Backbone as a ProteinNet text record, in pm:
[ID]
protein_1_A
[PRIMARY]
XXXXXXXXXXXXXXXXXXXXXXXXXXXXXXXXXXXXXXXXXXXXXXXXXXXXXXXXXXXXXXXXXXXXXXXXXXXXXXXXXXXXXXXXXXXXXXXXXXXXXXXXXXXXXXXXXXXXXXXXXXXXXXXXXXXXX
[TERTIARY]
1884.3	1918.3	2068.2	2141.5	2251.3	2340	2304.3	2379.9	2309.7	2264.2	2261.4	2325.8	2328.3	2376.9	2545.9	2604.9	2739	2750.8	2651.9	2644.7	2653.4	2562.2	2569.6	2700.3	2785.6	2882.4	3015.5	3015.4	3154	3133.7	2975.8	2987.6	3023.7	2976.2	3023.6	3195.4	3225	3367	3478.8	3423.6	3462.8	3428.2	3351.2	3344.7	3453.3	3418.5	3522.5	3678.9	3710.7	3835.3	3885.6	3755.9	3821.7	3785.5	3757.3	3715.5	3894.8	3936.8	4064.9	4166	4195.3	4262.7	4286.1	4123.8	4104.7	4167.2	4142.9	4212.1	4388.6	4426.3	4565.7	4640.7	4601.1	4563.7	4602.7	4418.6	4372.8	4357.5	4380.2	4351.7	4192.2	4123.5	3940.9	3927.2	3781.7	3733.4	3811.7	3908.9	3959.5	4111.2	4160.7	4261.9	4376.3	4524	4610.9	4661.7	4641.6	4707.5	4849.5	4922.7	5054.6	5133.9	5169.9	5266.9	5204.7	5109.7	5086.1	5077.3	5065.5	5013.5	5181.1	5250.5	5395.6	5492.2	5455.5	5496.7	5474.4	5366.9	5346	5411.4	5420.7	5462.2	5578	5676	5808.6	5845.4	5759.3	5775.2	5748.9	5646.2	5708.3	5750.3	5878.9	5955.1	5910	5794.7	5762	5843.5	5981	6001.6	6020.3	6014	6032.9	5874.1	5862.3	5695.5	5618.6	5625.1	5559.1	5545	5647.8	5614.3	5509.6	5470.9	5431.4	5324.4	5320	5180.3	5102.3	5155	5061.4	5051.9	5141.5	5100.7	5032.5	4997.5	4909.1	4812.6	4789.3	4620.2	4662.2	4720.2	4639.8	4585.9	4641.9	4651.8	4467	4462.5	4346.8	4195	4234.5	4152.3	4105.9	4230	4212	4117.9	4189	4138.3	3948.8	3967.7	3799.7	3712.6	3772.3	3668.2	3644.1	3792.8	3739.2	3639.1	3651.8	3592.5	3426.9	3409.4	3293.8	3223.3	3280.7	3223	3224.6	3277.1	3307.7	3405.2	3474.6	3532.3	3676.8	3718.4	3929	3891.1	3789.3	3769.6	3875.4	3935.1	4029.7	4195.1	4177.6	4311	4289.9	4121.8	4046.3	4132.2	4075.3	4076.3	4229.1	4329.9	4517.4	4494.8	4430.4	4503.5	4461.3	4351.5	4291.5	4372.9	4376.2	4454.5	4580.1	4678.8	4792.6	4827.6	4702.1	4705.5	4708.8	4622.4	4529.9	4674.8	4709.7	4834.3	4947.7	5009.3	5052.2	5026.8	4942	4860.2	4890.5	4824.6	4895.2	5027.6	5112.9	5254.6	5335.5	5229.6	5313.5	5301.7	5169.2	5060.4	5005.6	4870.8	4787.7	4839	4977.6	4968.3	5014.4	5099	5161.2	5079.5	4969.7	4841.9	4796.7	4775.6	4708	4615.8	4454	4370.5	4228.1	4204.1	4071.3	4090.2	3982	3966.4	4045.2	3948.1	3942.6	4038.5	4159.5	4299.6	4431.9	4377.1	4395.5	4432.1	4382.7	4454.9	4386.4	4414.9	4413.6	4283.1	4167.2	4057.3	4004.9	3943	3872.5	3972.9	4144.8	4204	4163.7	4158.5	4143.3	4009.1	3939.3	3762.4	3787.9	3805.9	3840.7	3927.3	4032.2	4089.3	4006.8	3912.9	3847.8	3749.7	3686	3551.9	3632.7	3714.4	3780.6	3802.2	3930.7	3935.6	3835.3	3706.7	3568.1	3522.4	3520.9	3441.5	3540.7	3647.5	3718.3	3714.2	3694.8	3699.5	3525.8	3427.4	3318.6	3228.5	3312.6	3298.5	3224.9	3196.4	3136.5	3049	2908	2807.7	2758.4	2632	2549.1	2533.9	2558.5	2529.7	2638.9	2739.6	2905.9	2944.2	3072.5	3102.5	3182	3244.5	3314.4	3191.7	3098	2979.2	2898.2	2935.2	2861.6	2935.1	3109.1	3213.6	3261.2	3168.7	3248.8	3375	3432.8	3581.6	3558.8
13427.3	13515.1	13516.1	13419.9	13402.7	13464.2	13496.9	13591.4	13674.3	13761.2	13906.7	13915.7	13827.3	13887.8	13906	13787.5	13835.1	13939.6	14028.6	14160.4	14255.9	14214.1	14344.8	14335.4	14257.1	14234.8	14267.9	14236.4	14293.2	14447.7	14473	14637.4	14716.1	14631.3	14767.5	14748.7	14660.8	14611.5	14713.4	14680.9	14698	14849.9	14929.5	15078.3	15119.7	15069.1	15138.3	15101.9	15003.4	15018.9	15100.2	15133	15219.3	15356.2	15417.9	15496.9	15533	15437.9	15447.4	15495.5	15401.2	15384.6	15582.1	15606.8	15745.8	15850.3	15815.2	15908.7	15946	15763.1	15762.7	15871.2	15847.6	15878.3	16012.4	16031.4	16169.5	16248.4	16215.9	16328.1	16339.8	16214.2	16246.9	16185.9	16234	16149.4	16202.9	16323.4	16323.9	16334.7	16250.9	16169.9	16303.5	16230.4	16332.5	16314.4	16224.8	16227.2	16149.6	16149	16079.9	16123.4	16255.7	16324	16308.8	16359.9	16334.7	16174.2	16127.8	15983.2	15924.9	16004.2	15914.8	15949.7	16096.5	16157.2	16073.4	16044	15961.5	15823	15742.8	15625.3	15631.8	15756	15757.6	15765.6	15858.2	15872.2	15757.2	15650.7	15487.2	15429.1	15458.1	15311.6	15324.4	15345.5	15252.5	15331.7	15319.4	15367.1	15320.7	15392.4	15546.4	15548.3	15613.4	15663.3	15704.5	15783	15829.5	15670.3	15656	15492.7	15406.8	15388.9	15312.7	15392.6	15489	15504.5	15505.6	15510.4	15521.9	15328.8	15249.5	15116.3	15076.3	15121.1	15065	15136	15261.6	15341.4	15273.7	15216.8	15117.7	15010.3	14938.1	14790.5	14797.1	14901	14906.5	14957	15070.4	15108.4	15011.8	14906.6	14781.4	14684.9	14661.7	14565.3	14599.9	14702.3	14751.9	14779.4	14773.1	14829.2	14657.4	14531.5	14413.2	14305.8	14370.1	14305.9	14346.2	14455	14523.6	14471.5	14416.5	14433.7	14237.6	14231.6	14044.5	13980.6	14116.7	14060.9	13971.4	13857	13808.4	13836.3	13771.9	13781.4	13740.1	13646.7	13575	13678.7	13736.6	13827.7	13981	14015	14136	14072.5	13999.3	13932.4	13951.9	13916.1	13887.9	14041.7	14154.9	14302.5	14331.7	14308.3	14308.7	14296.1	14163.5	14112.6	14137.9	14185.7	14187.2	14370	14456	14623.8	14564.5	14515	14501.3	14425.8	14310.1	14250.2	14381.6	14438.6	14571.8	14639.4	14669.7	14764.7	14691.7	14559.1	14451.3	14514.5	14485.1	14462.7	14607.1	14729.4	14872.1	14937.6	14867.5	14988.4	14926.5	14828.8	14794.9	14671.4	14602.5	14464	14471.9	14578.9	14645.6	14689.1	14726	14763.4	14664.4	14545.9	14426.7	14420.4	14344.3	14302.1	14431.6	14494.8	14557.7	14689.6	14703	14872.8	14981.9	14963.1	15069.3	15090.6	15042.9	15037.1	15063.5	15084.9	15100	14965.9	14882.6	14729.8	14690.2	14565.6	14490.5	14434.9	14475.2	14385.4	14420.8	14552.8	14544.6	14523.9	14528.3	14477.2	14301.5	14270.8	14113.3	14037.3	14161.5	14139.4	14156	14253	14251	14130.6	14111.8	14013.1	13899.6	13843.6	13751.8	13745	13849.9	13893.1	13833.7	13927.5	13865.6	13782.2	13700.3	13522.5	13466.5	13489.2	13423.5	13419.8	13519.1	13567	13505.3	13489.1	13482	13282.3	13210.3	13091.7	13026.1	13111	13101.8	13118.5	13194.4	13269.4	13379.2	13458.5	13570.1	13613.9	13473	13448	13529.3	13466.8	13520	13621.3	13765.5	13862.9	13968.5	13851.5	13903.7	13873.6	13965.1	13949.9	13805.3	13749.2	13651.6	13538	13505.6	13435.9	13467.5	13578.9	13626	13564.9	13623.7	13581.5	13438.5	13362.2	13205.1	13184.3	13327.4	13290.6	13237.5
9238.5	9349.3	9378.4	9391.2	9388	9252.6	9163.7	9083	9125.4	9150.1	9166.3	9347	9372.4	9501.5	9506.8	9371.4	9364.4	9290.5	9195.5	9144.2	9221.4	9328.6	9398.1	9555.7	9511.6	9581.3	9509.1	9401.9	9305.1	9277	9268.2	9209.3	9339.1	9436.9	9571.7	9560.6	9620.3	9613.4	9477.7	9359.5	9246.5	9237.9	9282.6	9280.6	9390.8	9502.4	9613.9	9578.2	9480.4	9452.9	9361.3	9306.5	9111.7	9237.7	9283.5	9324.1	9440.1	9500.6	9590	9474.8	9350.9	9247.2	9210.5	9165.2	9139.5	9211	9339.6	9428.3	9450.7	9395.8	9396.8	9272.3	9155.6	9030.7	8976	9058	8955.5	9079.6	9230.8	9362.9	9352.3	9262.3	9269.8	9407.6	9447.2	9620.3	9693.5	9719.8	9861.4	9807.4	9717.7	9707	9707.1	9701.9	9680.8	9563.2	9506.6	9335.7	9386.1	9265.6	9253.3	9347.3	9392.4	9453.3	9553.2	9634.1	9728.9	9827.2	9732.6	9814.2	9788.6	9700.2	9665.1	9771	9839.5	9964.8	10077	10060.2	10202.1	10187.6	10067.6	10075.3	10107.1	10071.9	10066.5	10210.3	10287.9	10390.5	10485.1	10473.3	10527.5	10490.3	10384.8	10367	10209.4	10157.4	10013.2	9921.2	9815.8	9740.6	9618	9502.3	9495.4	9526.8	9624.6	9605.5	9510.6	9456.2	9314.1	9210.7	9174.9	9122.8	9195.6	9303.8	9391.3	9379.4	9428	9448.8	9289.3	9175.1	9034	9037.8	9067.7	9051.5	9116.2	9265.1	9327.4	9332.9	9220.2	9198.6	9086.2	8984.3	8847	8906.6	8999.9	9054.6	9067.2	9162.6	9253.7	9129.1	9005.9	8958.7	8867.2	8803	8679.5	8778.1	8901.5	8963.3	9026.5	9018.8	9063.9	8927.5	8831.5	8707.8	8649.1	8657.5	8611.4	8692.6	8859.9	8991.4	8945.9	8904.3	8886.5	8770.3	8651.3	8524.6	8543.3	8650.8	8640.8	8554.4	8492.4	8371.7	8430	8348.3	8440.2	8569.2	8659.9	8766.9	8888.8	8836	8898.5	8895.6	8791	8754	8850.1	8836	8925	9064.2	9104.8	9272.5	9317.4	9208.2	9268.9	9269.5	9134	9193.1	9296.8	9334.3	9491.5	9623.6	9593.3	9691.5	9699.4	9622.5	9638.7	9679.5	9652.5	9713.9	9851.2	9881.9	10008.9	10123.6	10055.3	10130.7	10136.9	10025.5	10041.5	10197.8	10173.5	10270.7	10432.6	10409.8	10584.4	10614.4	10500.9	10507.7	10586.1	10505.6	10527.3	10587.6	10659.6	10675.9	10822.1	10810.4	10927.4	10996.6	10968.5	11040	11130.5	11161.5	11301.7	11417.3	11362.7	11467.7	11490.7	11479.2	11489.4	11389.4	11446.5	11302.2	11355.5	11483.7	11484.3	11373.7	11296.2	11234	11357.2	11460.8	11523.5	11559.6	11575.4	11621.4	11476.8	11369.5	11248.9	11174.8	11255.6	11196.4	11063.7	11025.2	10898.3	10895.4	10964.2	10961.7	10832.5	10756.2	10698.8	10517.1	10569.3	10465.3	10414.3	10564.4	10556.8	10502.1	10504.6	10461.7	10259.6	10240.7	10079.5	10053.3	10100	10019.7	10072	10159.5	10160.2	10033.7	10023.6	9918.6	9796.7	9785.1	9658.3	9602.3	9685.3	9674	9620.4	9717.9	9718.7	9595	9554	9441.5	9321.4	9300.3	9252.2	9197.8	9365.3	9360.7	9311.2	9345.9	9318.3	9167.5	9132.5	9023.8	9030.8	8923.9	8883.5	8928.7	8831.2	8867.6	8663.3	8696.9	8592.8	8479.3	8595.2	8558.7	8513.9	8512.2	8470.2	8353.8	8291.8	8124.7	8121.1	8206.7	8259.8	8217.2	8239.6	8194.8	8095	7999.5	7872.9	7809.7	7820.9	7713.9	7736.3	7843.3	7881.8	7898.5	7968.8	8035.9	8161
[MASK]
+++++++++++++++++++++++++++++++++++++++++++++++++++++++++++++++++++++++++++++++++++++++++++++++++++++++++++++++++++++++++++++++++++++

């Protein structure tokens, strides 16, 4: 039970990031693509935006497709965590920590998952435990 429950904890995790990644990307889900999202970064501070925003849609899409497959779980978890700290830094730590206030809470929840998963391992049903990395 305990491997499938970290399965079905990396694949949610690990979809909603390849899925953010996408949006950064390719403008799939909503997203605005490179220019758009590189507009906005530029416009708080993050530059060159366009750069920034394609590294942190690879960061997020590598890091959600290896979180997902279990694969370098530990390598998945830092791209995780280090969008997500991004994000504190530029974005929600100024609002404080509630969602509803746009704060860092549910940043602070992924990079927890992550870590976790990361320090815990895989689990079972991951390539990380097929291939005995």
């Amino acid at each position: 039970m305990v491997a499938l429950g970290l399965l079905l904890v990396r694949l949610i995790v690990g979809l909603l990031f390849i899925g953010h990644g996408a949006q950064k990307l390719f403008g799939w889900f909503g997203g605005y693509g490179p220019k758009g999202t590189g507009g906005w970064m530029d416009s708080i501070g993050i530059k060159p935006g366009v750069f920034m925003a394609v590294l942190a849609g690879l960061l997020e899409l590598l890091g959600g497709v290896l979180f997902a497959l279990g694969l370098f779980t530990p390598l998945a978890a830092l791209f995780i965590t280090l969008t997500m700290l991004g994000a504190i830094v530029k974005v929600h730590g100024k609002n404080g920590l509630w969602v509803t206030a746009n704060g860092y809470e549910y940043n602070a929840v992924l990079i927890v998952v992550a870590i976790g998963i990361a320090l815990i391992g895989a689990g079972a049903y991951s390539l990380d435990a097929i291939l005995n990395i």
